[in-house]
Coordinates of N, CA and C in Angstrom, one line a residue:
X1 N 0.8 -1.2 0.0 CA 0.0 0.0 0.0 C 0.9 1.2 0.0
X2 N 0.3 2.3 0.0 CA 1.0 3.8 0.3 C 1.2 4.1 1.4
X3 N 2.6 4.3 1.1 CA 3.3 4.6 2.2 C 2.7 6.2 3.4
X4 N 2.5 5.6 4.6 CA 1.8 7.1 5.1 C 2.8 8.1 5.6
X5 N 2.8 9.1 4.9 CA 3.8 10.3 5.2 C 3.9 11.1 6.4
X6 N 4.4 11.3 7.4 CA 4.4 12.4 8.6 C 4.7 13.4 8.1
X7 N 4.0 14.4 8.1 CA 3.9 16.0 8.0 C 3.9 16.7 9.2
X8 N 5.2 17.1 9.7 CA 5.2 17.7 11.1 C 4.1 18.6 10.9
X9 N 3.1 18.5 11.8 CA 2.0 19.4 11.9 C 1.9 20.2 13.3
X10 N 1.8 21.0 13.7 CA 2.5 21.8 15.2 C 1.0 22.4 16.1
X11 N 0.1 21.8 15.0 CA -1.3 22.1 15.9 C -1.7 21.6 17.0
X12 N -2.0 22.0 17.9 CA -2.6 21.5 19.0 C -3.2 20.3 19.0
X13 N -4.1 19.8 18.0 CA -5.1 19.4 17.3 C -3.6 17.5 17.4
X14 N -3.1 17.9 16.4 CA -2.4 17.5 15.7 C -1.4 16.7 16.6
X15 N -0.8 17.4 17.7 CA 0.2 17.2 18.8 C -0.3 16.2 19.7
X16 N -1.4 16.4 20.1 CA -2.3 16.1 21.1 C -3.2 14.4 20.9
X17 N -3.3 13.9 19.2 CA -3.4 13.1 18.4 C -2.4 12.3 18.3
X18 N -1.2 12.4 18.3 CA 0.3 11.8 18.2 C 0.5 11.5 19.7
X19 N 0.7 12.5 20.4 CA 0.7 12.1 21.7 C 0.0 10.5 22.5
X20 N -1.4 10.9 22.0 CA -1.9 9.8 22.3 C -1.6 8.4 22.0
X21 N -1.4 8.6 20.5 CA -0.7 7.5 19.4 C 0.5 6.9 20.5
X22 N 1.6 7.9 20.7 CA 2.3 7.5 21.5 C 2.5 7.1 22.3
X23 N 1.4 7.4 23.1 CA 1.0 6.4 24.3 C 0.5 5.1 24.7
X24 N 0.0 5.0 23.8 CA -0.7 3.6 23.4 C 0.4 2.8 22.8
X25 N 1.4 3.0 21.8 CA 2.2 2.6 21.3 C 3.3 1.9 22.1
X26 N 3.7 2.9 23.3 CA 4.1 2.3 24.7 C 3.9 1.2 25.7
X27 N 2.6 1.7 25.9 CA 1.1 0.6 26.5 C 1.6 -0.7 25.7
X28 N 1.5 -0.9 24.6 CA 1.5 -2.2 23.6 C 2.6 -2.8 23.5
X29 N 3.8 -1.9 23.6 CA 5.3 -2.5 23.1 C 5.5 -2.1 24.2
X30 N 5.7 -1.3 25.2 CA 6.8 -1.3 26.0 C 7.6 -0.8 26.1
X31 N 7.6 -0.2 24.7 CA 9.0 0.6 24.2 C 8.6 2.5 23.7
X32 N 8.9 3.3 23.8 CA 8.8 4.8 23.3 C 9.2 4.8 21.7
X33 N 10.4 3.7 21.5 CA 11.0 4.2 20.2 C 10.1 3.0 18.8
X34 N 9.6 4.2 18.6 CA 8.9 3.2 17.4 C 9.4 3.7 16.2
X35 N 9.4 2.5 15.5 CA 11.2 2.3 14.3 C 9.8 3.9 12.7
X36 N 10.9 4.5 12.5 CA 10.1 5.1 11.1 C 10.1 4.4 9.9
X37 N 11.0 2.8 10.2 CA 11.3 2.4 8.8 C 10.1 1.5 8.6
X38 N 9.0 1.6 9.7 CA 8.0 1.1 9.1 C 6.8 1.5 8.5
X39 N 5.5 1.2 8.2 CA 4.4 1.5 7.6 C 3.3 1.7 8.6
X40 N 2.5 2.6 8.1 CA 1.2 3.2 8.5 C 1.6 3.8 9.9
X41 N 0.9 3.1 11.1 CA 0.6 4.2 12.6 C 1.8 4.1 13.2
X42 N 2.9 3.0 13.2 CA 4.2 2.7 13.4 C 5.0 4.0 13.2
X43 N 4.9 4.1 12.0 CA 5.8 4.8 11.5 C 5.2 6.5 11.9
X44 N 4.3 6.9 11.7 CA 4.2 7.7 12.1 C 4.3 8.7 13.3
X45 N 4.1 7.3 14.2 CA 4.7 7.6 15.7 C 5.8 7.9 15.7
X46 N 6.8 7.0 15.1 CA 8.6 6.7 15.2 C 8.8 8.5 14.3
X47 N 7.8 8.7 13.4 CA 8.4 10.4 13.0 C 8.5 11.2 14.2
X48 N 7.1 11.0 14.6 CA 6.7 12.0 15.7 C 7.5 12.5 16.5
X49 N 7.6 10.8 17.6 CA 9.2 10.9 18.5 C 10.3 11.3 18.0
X50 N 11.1 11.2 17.0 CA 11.9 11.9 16.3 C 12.0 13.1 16.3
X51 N 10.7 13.8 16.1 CA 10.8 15.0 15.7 C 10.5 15.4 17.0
X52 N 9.9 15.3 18.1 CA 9.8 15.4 19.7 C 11.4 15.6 20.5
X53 N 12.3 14.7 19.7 CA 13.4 14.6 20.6 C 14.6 15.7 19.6
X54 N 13.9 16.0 18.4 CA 15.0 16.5 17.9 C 14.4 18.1 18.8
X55 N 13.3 18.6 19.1 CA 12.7 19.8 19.4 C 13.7 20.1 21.1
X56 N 13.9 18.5 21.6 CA 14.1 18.8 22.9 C 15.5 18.7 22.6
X57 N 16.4 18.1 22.0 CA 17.8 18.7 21.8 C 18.6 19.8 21.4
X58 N 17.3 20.6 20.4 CA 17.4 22.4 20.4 C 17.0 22.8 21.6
X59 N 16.3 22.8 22.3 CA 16.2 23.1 23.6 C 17.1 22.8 24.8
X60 N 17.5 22.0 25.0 CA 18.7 21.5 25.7 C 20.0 22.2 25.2
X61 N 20.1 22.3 24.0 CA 21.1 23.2 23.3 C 21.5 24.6 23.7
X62 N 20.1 25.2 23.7 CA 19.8 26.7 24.6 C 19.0 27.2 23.1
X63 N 19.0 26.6 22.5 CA 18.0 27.4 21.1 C 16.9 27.6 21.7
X64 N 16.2 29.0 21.2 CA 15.0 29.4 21.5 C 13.9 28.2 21.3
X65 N 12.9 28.2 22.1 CA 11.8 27.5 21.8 C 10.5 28.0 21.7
X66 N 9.6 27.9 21.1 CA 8.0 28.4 21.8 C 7.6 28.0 23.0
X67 N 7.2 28.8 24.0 CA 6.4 28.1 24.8 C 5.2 27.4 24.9
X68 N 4.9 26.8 23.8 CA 4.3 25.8 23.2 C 5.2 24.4 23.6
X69 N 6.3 24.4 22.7 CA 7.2 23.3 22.9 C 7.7 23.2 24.4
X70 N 7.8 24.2 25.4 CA 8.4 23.6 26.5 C 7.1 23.2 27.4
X71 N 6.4 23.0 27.3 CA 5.0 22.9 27.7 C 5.0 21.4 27.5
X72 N 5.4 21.0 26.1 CA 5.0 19.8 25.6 C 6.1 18.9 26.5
X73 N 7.4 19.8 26.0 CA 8.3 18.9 26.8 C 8.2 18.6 28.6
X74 N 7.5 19.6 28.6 CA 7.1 19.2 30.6 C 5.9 18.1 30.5
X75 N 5.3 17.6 29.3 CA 3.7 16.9 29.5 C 4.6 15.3 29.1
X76 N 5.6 15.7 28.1 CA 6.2 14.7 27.9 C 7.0 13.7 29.2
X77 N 7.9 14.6 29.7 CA 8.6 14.7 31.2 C 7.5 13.6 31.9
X78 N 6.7 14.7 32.2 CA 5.6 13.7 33.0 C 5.1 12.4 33.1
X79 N 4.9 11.9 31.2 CA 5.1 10.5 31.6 C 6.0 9.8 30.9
X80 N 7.2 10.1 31.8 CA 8.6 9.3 31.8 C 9.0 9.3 30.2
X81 N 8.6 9.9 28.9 CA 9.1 10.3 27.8 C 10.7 9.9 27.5
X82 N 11.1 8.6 26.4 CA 12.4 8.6 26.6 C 13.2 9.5 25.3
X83 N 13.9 10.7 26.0 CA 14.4 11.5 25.1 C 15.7 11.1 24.5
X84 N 16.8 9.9 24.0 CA 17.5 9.5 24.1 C 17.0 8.8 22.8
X85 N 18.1 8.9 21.7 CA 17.9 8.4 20.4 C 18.3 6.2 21.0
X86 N 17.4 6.0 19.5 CA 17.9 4.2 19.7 C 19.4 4.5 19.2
X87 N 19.9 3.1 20.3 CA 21.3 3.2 19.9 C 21.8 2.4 18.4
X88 N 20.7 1.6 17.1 CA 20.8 0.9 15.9 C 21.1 2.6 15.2
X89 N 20.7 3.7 15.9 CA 20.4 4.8 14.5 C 21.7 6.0 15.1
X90 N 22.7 6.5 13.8 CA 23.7 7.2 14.3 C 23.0 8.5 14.5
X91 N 24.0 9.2 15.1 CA 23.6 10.6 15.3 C 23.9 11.7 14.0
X92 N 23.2 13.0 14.3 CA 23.9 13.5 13.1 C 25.1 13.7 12.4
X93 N 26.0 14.1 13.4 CA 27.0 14.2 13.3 C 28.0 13.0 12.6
X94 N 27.6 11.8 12.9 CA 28.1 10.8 12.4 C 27.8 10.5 11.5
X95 N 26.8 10.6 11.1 CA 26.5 11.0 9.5 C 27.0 12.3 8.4
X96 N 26.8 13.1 9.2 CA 27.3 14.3 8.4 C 28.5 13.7 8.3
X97 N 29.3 13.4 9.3 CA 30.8 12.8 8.8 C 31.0 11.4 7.8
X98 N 30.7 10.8 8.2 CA 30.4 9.8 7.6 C 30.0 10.1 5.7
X99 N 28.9 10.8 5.7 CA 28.6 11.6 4.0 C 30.0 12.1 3.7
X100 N 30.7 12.8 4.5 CA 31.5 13.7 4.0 C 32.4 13.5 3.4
X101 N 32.9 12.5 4.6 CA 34.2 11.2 4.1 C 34.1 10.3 2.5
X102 N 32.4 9.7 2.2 CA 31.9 8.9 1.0 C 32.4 9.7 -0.2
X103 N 31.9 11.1 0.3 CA 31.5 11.7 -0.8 C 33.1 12.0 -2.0
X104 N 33.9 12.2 -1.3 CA 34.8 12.1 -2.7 C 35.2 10.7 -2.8
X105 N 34.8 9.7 -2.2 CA 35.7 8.2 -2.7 C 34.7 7.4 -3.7
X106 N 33.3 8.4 -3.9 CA 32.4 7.4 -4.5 C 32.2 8.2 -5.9
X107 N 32.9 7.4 -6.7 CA 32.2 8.6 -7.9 C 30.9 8.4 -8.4
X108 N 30.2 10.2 -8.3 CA 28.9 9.7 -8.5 C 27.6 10.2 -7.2
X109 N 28.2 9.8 -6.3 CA 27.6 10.0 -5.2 C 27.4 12.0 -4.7
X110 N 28.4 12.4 -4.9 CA 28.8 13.8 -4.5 C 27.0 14.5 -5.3
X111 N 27.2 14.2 -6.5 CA 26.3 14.6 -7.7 C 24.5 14.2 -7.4
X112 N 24.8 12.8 -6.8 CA 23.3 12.2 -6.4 C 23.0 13.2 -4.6
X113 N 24.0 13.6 -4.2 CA 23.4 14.2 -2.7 C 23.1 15.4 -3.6
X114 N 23.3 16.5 -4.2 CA 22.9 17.7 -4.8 C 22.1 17.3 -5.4
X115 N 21.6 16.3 -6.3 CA 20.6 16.0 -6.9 C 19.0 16.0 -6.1
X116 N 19.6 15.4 -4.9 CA 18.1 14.6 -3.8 C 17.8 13.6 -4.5
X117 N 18.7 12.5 -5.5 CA 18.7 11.3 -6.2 C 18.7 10.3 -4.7
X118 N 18.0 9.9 -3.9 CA 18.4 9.2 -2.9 C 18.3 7.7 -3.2
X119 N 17.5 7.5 -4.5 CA 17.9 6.0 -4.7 C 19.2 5.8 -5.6
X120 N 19.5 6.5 -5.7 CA 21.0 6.7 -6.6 C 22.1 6.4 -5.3
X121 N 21.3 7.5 -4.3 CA 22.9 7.1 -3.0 C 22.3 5.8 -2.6
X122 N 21.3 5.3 -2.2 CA 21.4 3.9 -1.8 C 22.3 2.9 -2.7
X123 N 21.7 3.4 -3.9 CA 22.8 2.2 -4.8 C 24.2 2.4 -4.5
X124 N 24.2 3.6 -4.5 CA 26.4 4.0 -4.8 C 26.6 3.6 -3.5
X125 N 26.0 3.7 -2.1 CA 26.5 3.8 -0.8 C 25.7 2.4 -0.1
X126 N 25.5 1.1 -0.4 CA 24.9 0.0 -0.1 C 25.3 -0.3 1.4
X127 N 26.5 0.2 1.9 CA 27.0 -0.1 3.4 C 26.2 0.9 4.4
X128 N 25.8 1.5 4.1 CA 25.5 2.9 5.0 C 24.4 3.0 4.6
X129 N 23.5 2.1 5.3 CA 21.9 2.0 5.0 C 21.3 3.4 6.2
X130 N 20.6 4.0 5.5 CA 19.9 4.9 6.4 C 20.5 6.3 5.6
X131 N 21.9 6.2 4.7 CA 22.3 7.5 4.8 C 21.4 8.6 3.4
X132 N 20.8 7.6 2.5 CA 20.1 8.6 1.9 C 18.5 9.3 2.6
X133 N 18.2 8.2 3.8 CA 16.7 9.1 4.3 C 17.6 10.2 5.2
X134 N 18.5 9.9 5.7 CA 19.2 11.3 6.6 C 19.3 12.4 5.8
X135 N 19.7 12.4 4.4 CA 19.8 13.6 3.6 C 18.4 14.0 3.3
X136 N 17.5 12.6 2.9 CA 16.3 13.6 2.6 C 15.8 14.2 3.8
X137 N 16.1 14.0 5.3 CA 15.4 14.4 6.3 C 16.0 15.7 6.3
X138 N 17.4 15.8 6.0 CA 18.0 17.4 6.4 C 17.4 18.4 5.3
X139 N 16.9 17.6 4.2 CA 16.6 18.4 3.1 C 15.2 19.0 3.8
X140 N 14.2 18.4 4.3 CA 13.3 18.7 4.4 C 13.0 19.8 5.5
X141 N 14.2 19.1 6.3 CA 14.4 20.4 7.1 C 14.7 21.5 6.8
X142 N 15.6 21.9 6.0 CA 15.8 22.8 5.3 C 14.0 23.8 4.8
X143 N 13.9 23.0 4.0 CA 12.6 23.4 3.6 C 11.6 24.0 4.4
X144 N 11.4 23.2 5.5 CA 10.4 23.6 6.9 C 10.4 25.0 7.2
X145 N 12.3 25.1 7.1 CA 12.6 26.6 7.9 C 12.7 27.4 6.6
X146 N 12.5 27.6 5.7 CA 11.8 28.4 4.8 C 10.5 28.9 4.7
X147 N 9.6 27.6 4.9 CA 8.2 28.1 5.2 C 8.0 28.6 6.7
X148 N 8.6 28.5 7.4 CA 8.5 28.6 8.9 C 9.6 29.2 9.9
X149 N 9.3 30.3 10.6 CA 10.7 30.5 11.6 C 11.1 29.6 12.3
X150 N 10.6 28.4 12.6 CA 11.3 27.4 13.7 C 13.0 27.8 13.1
X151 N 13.3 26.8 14.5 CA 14.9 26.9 14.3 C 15.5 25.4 14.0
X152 N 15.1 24.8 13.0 CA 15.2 23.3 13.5 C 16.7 22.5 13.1
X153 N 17.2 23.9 12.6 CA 18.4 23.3 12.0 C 19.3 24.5 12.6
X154 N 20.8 24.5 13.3 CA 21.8 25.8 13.6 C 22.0 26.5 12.5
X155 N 22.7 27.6 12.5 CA 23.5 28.1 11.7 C 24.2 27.7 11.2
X156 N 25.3 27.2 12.2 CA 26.5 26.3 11.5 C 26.0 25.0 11.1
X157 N 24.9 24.1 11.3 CA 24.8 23.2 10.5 C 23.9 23.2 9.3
X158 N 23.2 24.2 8.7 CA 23.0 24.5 7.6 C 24.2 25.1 7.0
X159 N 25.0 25.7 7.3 CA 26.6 25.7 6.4 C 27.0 24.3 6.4
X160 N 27.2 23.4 6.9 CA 27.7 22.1 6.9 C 26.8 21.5 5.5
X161 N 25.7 21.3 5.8 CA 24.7 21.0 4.8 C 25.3 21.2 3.8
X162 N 25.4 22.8 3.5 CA 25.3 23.7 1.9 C 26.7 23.3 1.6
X163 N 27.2 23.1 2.4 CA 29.0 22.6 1.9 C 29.3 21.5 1.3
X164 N 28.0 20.4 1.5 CA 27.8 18.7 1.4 C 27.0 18.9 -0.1
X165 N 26.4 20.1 -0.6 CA 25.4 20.8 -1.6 C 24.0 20.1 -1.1
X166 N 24.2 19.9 -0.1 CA 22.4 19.5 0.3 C 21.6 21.3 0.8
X167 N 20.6 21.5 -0.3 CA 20.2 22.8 0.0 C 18.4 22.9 0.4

């Protein structure tokens, strides 16, 4: 079937809908981290969280937040919310490095990250599963903060990005 897309959506409406998702998801598995490599309500959750823990690591950071978001993060708090990435999925940084390093040893690959060819880098980059949804993720980030003032990406690491030509 079609694959169901998560659209960070920041509505009350919308937060409050996931939240629940996530709670139940817990309830059932046991677990907070529900994987995004899967399909339909799974995956949607596993965005959610993601994009929950990436909000509380700009925060932790000292990046501005809405007082919307620290609200959420104190409701999160409350019930025992695990803010701590799974340890199967690298961090950004490891990736960013990791891309950085590929990118001149693979001919081909440099051209498919500026492209947003991400089945191109799956093929050129077969060892480093995950690393073309991390570029589309940064890409999309990118995007967000065009339509939107959030801050979801630094300074310095949208120069890191535009240096990789992921724009």
């Amino acid at each position: 079937g079609a694959r169901d897309w998560y659209i960070p959506d920041d509505s009350d409406e919308q937060w409050e809908k996931m939240f629940n998702q996530q709670l139940e998801f817990k309830r059932l598995s046991g677990s907070w981290m529900a994987s995004q490599s899967y399909r339909g309500a799974v995956h949607l959750v596993g965005c959610w969280t993601f994009d929950q823990q990436v909000k509380y690591r700009l925060f932790q950071a000292g990046n501005t937040v809405s007082p919307k978001t620290e609200a959420r993060i104190k409701r999160l708090n409350a019930v025992g919310f695990y803010w701590g990435r799974s340890k199967k999925f690298p961090c950004w940084r490891e990736r960013y490095i990791q891309l950085k390093e590929l990118m001149p040893m693979i001919p081909g690959l440099s051209s498919a990250v500026t492209a947003g060819d991400y089945e191109a880098m799956q093929k050129l980059a077969p060892n480093c599963p995950g690393l073309a949804n991390w570029v589309k993720m940064q890409r999309k980030y990118l995007l967000m903060m065009k339509h939107d003032s959030s801050k979801l990406l630094s300074a310095d690491t949208i120069k890191k990005l535009q240096e990789l030509g992921i724009q």
